[in-house]
Coordinates of C-alpha atoms in Angstrom, one line a residue:
Chain I
X1 CA 0.0 0.0 0.0
X2 CA 1.6 3.2 -1.1
X3 CA 1.5 6.4 1.0
X4 CA -0.6 8.3 -1.6
X5 CA -3.5 5.8 -1.3
X6 CA -4.5 7.0 2.2
X7 CA -7.9 8.5 2.6
X8 CA -7.2 11.6 4.5
X9 CA -10.7 12.9 5.3
X10 CA -12.4 12.1 8.6
X11 CA -15.9 13.1 9.9
X12 CA -17.4 12.3 6.5
X13 CA -15.1 14.7 4.7
X14 CA -15.7 17.5 7.1
X15 CA -12.0 17.5 8.2
X16 CA -9.3 16.9 5.6
X17 CA -5.7 16.4 6.5
X18 CA -2.7 17.2 4.3
X19 CA -0.6 14.2 5.2
X20 CA -1.1 10.8 6.9
X21 CA 1.0 11.9 9.9
X22 CA -1.3 14.9 10.4
X23 CA -4.3 12.7 10.3
X24 CA -2.8 10.4 12.9
X25 CA -2.3 13.4 15.3
X26 CA -5.7 14.7 14.5
X27 CA -7.3 11.3 15.4
X28 CA -5.2 11.2 18.6
X29 CA -6.6 14.6 19.6
X30 CA -10.1 13.5 18.9
X31 CA -9.7 10.3 20.9
X32 CA -8.2 12.2 23.8
X33 CA -11.1 14.7 23.8
X34 CA -13.6 11.8 23.9
X35 CA -11.6 10.1 26.8
X36 CA -11.5 13.3 28.7
X37 CA -15.3 13.8 28.3
X38 CA -15.7 10.2 29.6
X39 CA -13.5 10.7 32.6
X40 CA -15.1 14.0 33.4
X41 CA -18.6 12.6 33.2
X42 CA -17.5 9.6 35.3
X43 CA -16.1 11.8 38.1
X44 CA -18.8 14.4 38.1
X45 CA -21.8 12.1 37.4
X46 CA -24.3 14.9 36.6
X47 CA -27.6 14.3 38.3
X48 CA -29.7 14.9 35.1
X49 CA -27.9 12.0 33.4
X50 CA -28.8 9.5 36.1
X51 CA -32.4 9.1 34.8
X52 CA -33.1 5.6 33.6
X53 CA -33.5 5.2 29.9
X54 CA -34.2 1.7 28.3
X55 CA -33.4 -0.1 31.6
X56 CA -30.0 1.7 32.0
X57 CA -28.9 5.1 33.2
X58 CA -28.6 7.7 30.5
X59 CA -25.0 8.2 31.6
X60 CA -24.1 4.6 30.9
X61 CA -25.7 4.9 27.4
X62 CA -23.4 7.9 26.7
X63 CA -20.4 6.0 27.9
X64 CA -21.2 3.1 25.6
X65 CA -21.9 5.3 22.6
X66 CA -18.6 7.2 23.1
X67 CA -16.8 3.9 23.4
X68 CA -18.1 2.7 20.1
X69 CA -17.1 6.1 18.5
X70 CA -13.6 5.6 19.9
X71 CA -13.5 2.0 18.6
X72 CA -14.6 3.2 15.2
X73 CA -11.7 5.7 14.9
X74 CA -9.1 3.3 16.2
X75 CA -10.2 0.7 13.7
X76 CA -10.8 3.0 10.8
X77 CA -7.7 5.3 11.1
X78 CA -5.1 3.4 13.2
X79 CA -5.9 0.0 11.7
X80 CA -6.3 1.5 8.2
X81 CA -9.7 0.0 7.5
X82 CA -10.6 3.3 5.8
X83 CA -8.0 2.4 3.1
X84 CA -9.1 -1.2 2.6
X85 CA -11.3 -2.4 -0.2
X86 CA -15.0 -2.7 0.5
X87 CA -14.9 -6.5 0.6
X88 CA -12.3 -6.6 3.3
X89 CA -14.1 -3.9 5.3
X90 CA -17.3 -5.9 5.2
X91 CA -15.8 -9.2 6.0
X92 CA -14.1 -7.8 9.1
X93 CA -16.9 -5.6 10.4
X94 CA -20.1 -7.4 9.5
X95 CA -19.5 -10.6 11.5
X96 CA -18.7 -8.5 14.5
X97 CA -21.6 -6.1 14.3
X98 CA -24.0 -9.0 13.7
X99 CA -22.8 -11.5 16.2
X100 CA -21.8 -9.2 19.2
X101 CA -25.1 -7.3 19.5
X102 CA -27.0 -10.6 19.2
X103 CA -24.9 -12.2 22.0
X104 CA -25.3 -9.1 24.1
X105 CA -29.0 -9.1 23.6
X106 CA -29.7 -12.8 24.5
X107 CA -27.2 -13.0 27.4
X108 CA -28.2 -9.7 29.1
X109 CA -31.9 -10.6 28.7
X110 CA -31.2 -13.9 30.4
X111 CA -29.3 -12.1 33.2
X112 CA -32.2 -9.7 33.8
X113 CA -34.6 -12.7 33.9
X114 CA -32.4 -14.5 36.5
X115 CA -32.4 -11.3 38.6
X116 CA -36.2 -11.2 38.6
X117 CA -36.3 -14.9 39.6
X118 CA -33.9 -14.3 42.5
X119 CA -35.7 -11.2 43.6
X120 CA -39.2 -12.6 43.5
X121 CA -38.5 -16.2 44.3
X122 CA -39.1 -17.8 47.7
X123 CA -35.4 -18.4 48.5
X124 CA -33.4 -15.8 50.4
X125 CA -30.0 -15.1 48.9
X126 CA -29.0 -12.7 51.7
X127 CA -28.2 -14.6 54.8
Chain Z
X1 CA 5.1 -10.4 -1.8
X2 CA 4.8 -9.8 -5.5
X3 CA 3.5 -13.0 -6.8
X4 CA 0.8 -11.7 -9.1
X5 CA 1.7 -11.9 -12.8
X6 CA 0.1 -9.5 -15.1
X7 CA -0.5 -11.8 -18.0
X8 CA -3.6 -10.6 -19.8
X9 CA -4.7 -14.1 -20.6
X10 CA -4.6 -15.1 -16.9
X11 CA -6.4 -11.9 -15.7
X12 CA -9.7 -13.0 -17.3
X13 CA -9.5 -16.3 -15.4
X14 CA -10.5 -15.1 -11.9
X15 CA -10.3 -18.5 -10.2
X16 CA -6.9 -19.3 -11.7
X17 CA -5.0 -17.6 -8.9
X18 CA -2.8 -14.7 -9.0
X19 CA -5.5 -12.1 -8.5
X20 CA -5.9 -10.4 -5.1
X21 CA -9.5 -9.4 -4.8
X22 CA -9.0 -7.9 -1.3
X23 CA -5.8 -6.2 -2.2
X24 CA -4.2 -7.4 1.0
X25 CA -1.3 -9.8 1.5
X26 CA -1.7 -13.3 3.0
X27 CA -0.1 -12.3 6.3
X28 CA -2.3 -9.3 6.8
X29 CA -5.4 -11.2 6.0
X30 CA -4.4 -13.9 8.6
X31 CA -3.8 -11.2 11.2
X32 CA -7.3 -9.9 10.5
X33 CA -8.7 -13.5 10.8
X34 CA -7.0 -13.7 14.2
X35 CA -8.3 -10.2 15.3
X36 CA -11.9 -11.0 14.4
X37 CA -11.8 -14.2 16.3
X38 CA -10.1 -12.6 19.3
X39 CA -12.6 -9.8 19.3
X40 CA -15.3 -12.4 19.6
X41 CA -13.5 -14.1 22.5
X42 CA -13.2 -10.8 24.3
X43 CA -16.9 -9.9 23.6
X44 CA -17.8 -13.3 25.1
X45 CA -15.9 -12.4 28.3
X46 CA -17.3 -8.9 28.5
X47 CA -20.8 -10.2 27.8
X48 CA -20.5 -12.8 30.6
X49 CA -19.4 -10.0 32.9
X50 CA -22.5 -8.1 31.8
X51 CA -24.6 -11.2 32.5
X52 CA -23.4 -11.5 36.1
X53 CA -23.8 -7.8 36.5
X54 CA -27.4 -7.8 35.3
X55 CA -28.0 -10.9 37.5
X56 CA -26.8 -8.9 40.6
X57 CA -27.8 -5.5 39.3
X58 CA -29.0 -4.3 42.8
X59 CA -25.8 -5.4 44.7
X60 CA -22.8 -5.0 42.3
X61 CA -19.7 -3.2 43.7
X62 CA -19.3 0.4 42.7
X63 CA -16.0 0.8 40.7
X64 CA -15.4 4.3 42.0
X65 CA -15.1 2.9 45.6
X66 CA -12.8 0.1 44.5
X67 CA -10.2 1.7 42.3
X68 CA -9.2 4.8 44.3
X69 CA -5.5 4.7 44.2
X70 CA -3.0 6.9 42.4
X71 CA 0.8 6.6 42.7
X72 CA 2.4 8.7 45.4
X73 CA -1.0 10.0 46.6
X74 CA -1.5 7.9 49.7
X75 CA -4.8 8.1 51.4
X76 CA -6.2 10.4 48.8
X77 CA -9.4 9.3 47.2
X78 CA -8.7 9.5 43.4
X79 CA -11.2 7.3 41.6
X80 CA -10.5 6.6 37.9
X81 CA -7.6 9.1 37.4
X82 CA -5.1 6.3 37.2
X83 CA -7.0 4.1 34.7
X84 CA -7.6 7.3 32.7
X85 CA -3.9 7.8 32.6
X86 CA -3.4 4.2 31.6
X87 CA -5.8 4.7 28.7
X88 CA -3.9 7.7 27.5
X89 CA -0.6 5.8 27.7
X90 CA -2.1 3.0 25.6
X91 CA -3.7 5.3 23.0
X92 CA -0.4 7.2 22.8
X93 CA 1.6 4.0 22.2
X94 CA -1.0 3.2 19.5
X95 CA -0.2 6.5 17.8
X96 CA 3.5 5.9 17.9
X97 CA 2.8 2.5 16.3
X98 CA 0.8 4.1 13.4
X99 CA 3.7 6.6 13.0
X100 CA 6.1 3.6 12.8
X101 CA 3.9 2.0 10.1
X102 CA 3.7 5.2 8.2
X103 CA 7.5 5.7 8.3
X104 CA 7.8 2.1 7.1
X105 CA 5.8 2.9 4.0
X106 CA 8.4 5.6 3.3
X107 CA 11.3 3.2 4.1
X108 CA 12.7 5.4 6.8
X109 CA 14.5 2.9 8.9
X110 CA 15.6 5.4 11.6
X111 CA 12.1 6.7 12.2
X112 CA 10.6 3.2 12.3
X113 CA 13.2 2.2 14.9
X114 CA 12.5 5.3 17.0
X115 CA 8.7 5.0 16.9
X116 CA 8.8 1.2 17.6
X117 CA 11.0 1.9 20.6
X118 CA 8.4 4.4 22.0
X119 CA 5.6 1.9 21.4
X120 CA 7.5 -0.8 23.4
X121 CA 8.1 1.7 26.2
X122 CA 4.4 2.7 26.3
X123 CA 3.4 -1.0 26.3
X124 CA 5.8 -1.8 29.1
X125 CA 4.5 1.2 31.2
X126 CA 1.0 0.0 30.7
X127 CA 1.7 -3.6 31.8
X128 CA 3.5 -2.2 34.8
X129 CA 0.5 0.1 35.7
X130 CA -1.8 -2.9 35.4
X131 CA 0.5 -4.9 37.8
X132 CA 0.3 -2.0 40.3
X133 CA -3.5 -1.9 39.9
X134 CA -3.7 -5.6 40.6
X135 CA -1.4 -5.2 43.7
X136 CA -3.8 -2.6 45.2
X137 CA -6.8 -4.7 44.3
X138 CA -5.3 -7.9 45.9
X139 CA -4.1 -6.1 49.0
X140 CA -7.4 -4.4 49.7
X141 CA -7.8 -1.3 51.9
X142 CA -10.4 -1.7 54.6
X143 CA -11.1 -5.4 55.0
X144 CA -14.6 -6.8 55.5
X145 CA -16.5 -9.6 57.1
X146 CA -18.3 -12.3 55.1
X147 CA -21.5 -14.0 56.1
X148 CA -22.3 -17.7 55.6
X149 CA -24.2 -16.8 52.4
X150 CA -21.2 -15.0 50.9
X151 CA -22.5 -11.5 51.6
X152 CA -19.9 -8.9 52.4
X153 CA -20.3 -6.7 55.4
X154 CA -18.3 -3.4 55.4
X155 CA -17.9 -1.0 58.2
X156 CA -18.6 2.7 58.1
X157 CA -18.5 5.6 60.6
X158 CA -22.0 6.6 61.4
X159 CA -21.2 10.3 61.7
X160 CA -18.8 10.9 58.9
X161 CA -20.0 8.2 56.5
X162 CA -16.4 7.2 55.8
X163 CA -15.2 3.6 55.6
X164 CA -13.6 2.1 58.7
X165 CA -10.8 -0.4 58.4
X166 CA -11.0 -3.7 60.3
X167 CA -7.7 -3.0 62.1
X168 CA -9.1 0.3 63.5
X169 CA -12.0 -1.3 65.3
X170 CA -10.8 -4.8 66.2
X171 CA -10.1 -5.4 69.9
X172 CA -7.2 -7.8 70.3
X173 CA -8.1 -11.0 72.0
X174 CA -5.4 -13.5 73.0
X175 CA -6.0 -16.6 71.0
X176 CA -3.9 -19.6 70.0
X177 CA -5.3 -20.0 66.5
X178 CA -2.6 -21.4 64.2
X179 CA -2.3 -21.3 60.5
X180 CA -3.9 -24.5 59.2
X181 CA -1.4 -26.5 57.2
X182 CA -2.2 -29.3 54.8
X183 CA -0.1 -31.6 56.9
X184 CA -2.2 -31.1 60.0
X185 CA -5.6 -32.0 58.5
X186 CA -7.3 -33.0 55.3
X187 CA -4.6 -32.6 52.7
X188 CA -6.5 -30.5 50.3
X189 CA -7.4 -27.7 52.8
X190 CA -4.6 -25.4 53.8
X191 CA -4.1 -21.6 54.2
X192 CA -1.0 -19.6 53.5
X193 CA -1.6 -17.0 56.2
X194 CA -4.1 -16.0 58.8
X195 CA -6.0 -12.8 58.5
X196 CA -4.6 -10.1 60.7
X197 CA -7.7 -10.1 62.9
X198 CA -10.2 -12.8 63.8
X199 CA -14.0 -12.5 63.5
X200 CA -14.3 -12.5 67.3
X201 CA -11.9 -9.6 67.6
X202 CA -13.9 -7.6 65.0
X203 CA -17.1 -8.4 66.7
X204 CA -15.9 -7.3 70.1
X205 CA -14.5 -4.1 68.7
X206 CA -17.7 -3.4 66.8
X207 CA -19.7 -3.8 69.9
X208 CA -17.4 -1.4 71.8
X209 CA -17.5 1.3 69.0
X210 CA -20.9 2.9 69.2
X211 CA -20.2 5.0 66.1
X212 CA -19.6 2.1 63.7
X213 CA -22.4 0.6 61.5
X214 CA -22.5 -2.0 58.8
X215 CA -22.9 -1.4 55.1
X216 CA -24.3 -4.2 53.1
X217 CA -23.9 -5.1 49.4
X218 CA -27.5 -4.1 48.4
X219 CA -27.8 -0.7 46.6
X220 CA -30.5 1.7 47.6
X221 CA -32.6 3.6 45.0
X222 CA -29.9 6.2 44.5
X223 CA -27.3 3.6 43.6
X224 CA -25.4 3.9 46.9
X225 CA -24.7 1.0 49.2
X226 CA -27.3 0.5 52.0
X227 CA -26.1 1.5 55.4
X228 CA -27.8 -0.3 58.3
X229 CA -28.8 1.3 61.6
X230 CA -26.8 0.6 64.7
X231 CA -29.5 -1.9 66.0
X232 CA -29.7 -3.7 62.6
X233 CA -25.9 -3.8 62.4
X234 CA -25.6 -5.4 65.9
X235 CA -27.9 -8.1 64.7
X236 CA -26.3 -8.5 61.3
X237 CA -22.8 -9.0 62.6
X238 CA -23.8 -12.3 64.1
X239 CA -24.1 -13.7 60.6
X240 CA -20.4 -13.1 59.9
X241 CA -18.2 -16.2 59.6
X242 CA -15.0 -15.1 57.8
X243 CA -12.6 -12.1 57.7
X244 CA -11.9 -11.0 54.2
X245 CA -8.9 -8.8 53.5
X246 CA -8.2 -7.9 49.9
X247 CA -9.3 -10.0 47.0
X248 CA -8.6 -13.4 45.5
X249 CA -10.6 -15.8 43.3
X250 CA -12.7 -17.0 46.2
X251 CA -13.3 -14.0 48.4
X252 CA -13.1 -10.3 48.0
X253 CA -13.8 -7.4 50.3
X254 CA -15.4 -5.3 47.7
X255 CA -18.6 -7.2 47.4
X256 CA -19.9 -9.8 45.0
X257 CA -17.4 -12.7 44.5
X258 CA -17.8 -12.7 40.7
X259 CA -16.6 -9.1 40.6
X260 CA -13.1 -10.0 41.5
X261 CA -13.2 -13.1 39.3
X262 CA -14.1 -11.1 36.3
X263 CA -11.7 -8.4 37.1
X264 CA -8.8 -10.9 37.3
X265 CA -9.9 -12.8 34.3
X266 CA -10.6 -10.0 31.9
X267 CA -8.0 -7.5 32.8
X268 CA -5.6 -10.4 33.1
X269 CA -6.4 -11.7 29.7
X270 CA -6.0 -8.2 28.3
X271 CA -2.8 -7.7 30.2
X272 CA -1.5 -10.9 28.7
X273 CA -2.3 -9.6 25.3
X274 CA -0.4 -6.4 26.0
X275 CA 2.5 -8.4 27.3
X276 CA 2.7 -10.7 24.3
X277 CA 2.3 -7.6 22.1
X278 CA 5.4 -6.0 23.8
X279 CA 7.3 -9.2 23.2
X280 CA 6.3 -9.4 19.5
X281 CA 7.1 -5.7 19.1
X282 CA 10.5 -6.3 20.6
X283 CA 11.2 -9.1 18.1
X284 CA 10.2 -6.8 15.2
X285 CA 12.2 -4.0 16.8
X286 CA 15.4 -6.0 16.7
X287 CA 14.6 -7.2 13.1
X288 CA 14.3 -3.5 12.1
X289 CA 17.7 -2.7 13.7
X290 CA 19.5 -5.6 11.9
X291 CA 17.9 -4.4 8.7
X292 CA 15.7 -7.5 7.9
X293 CA 13.0 -5.3 6.3
X294 CA 15.4 -3.1 4.4
X295 CA 16.7 -6.2 2.7
X296 CA 13.1 -7.5 2.2
X297 CA 12.2 -4.2 0.6
X298 CA 9.1 -3.4 2.6
X299 CA 8.1 -3.0 6.2
X300 CA 4.8 -4.9 6.1
X301 CA 5.7 -6.9 9.3
X302 CA 5.5 -3.6 11.2
X303 CA 2.0 -3.1 9.8
X304 CA 0.9 -6.6 10.8
X305 CA 2.1 -6.3 14.4
X306 CA 0.7 -2.8 14.3
X307 CA -2.8 -4.3 13.6
X308 CA -2.4 -6.5 16.7
X309 CA -1.2 -3.6 18.8
X310 CA -4.1 -1.4 17.9
X311 CA -6.5 -4.3 18.5
X312 CA -5.1 -4.5 22.1
X313 CA -5.8 -0.8 22.5
X314 CA -9.3 -1.2 21.1
X315 CA -10.1 -3.9 23.6
X316 CA -8.8 -1.7 26.4
X317 CA -11.2 1.0 25.4
X318 CA -14.1 -1.5 26.0
X319 CA -12.6 -2.9 29.2
X320 CA -12.2 0.7 30.5
X321 CA -15.8 1.5 29.8
X322 CA -17.3 -1.7 31.3
X323 CA -15.1 -2.1 34.3
X324 CA -14.5 1.5 35.4
X325 CA -17.1 3.8 33.9
X326 CA -20.4 2.0 33.6

């Protein structure tokens, strides 16, 4: 892969870099900002984000979304998926984004069910 | 690397070999195969952690109360700052790795060597940080009692709401309890050391200290641990059977037993990845120095280990979120 084949635009072309090195530093700054936001929210824990939304705190949803954003930029720019052919992109990403949410869904649903059984059952777990 | 022939007659025959539909070399594709399967392994671990957490959603330990240490700041409550620092170290070593890959594309041996060196240093610092984190986790801070049902009872000061260490309240009682050795009883039961205080000593000290109450695992509606009243605490302490100091795979003073198990297993597995990444990077580093890739004419090996290294960083981003933030 030659150097001139790098796709130097991020944020859907909103931000274009002159060279690959510049793009790397730009992505680093972006990832750092996201991490700082995460740590800041984790320490402050604003009260208005503690409201439950879809069975989880709003704050936790924000953390998970920011994590996925970070994962996207690590994979796309550091691991150069952005420069790969469509076929390779798809064969890497599709199995993961199909299998992992499916696994998360069935396993967490089961965990929630067992929580209900243990709470409402006739056996005391706290002795 | 260059095995493709550009014979026009062969190019029409797609299945005849020689074409590279994904425009990636064999080695790089195999690294991607490995990464995809390893990503599924890690998601299996993290999802099982989520399972246990959802199963015990009303009594899971609060990460901010567990990971509070920062180097050279003894006794200062600093939740999360240290892991945040570790995250930055790992992201930064990822950046030096991309820079090494980029320099490799331009065949700049000196730059590749320098950036690989920085990457290895970053990785080593990260593994060291994780070892320190483990040390604090294993050693524990306050100690706790465990009931027969495996529930953890922690002690707090009623007036300040601060945690109280077992050593601060226990009243010494002269006993002759010896360390149980495998040679003295059933061979498969032994202990390496006795806890610093006994249950009876903690109980006596607890009864003497009017100010101290018990905090149980269960969370209240605001997500804080439930603190019992003095009367409830006096009753609850009779259920205690064991003194727990620090954490291991069987007991931990932080709360649910599974919490420590998953912590050791997932961060350990990730730490093992970082460690093996550092070793692989070192091998490549020496190969660069002796000029293997200059002779080969390309630095694709750096790109391949780079993929692995970024993947390790990627996993840490998730471990960080699910262990420390959520």
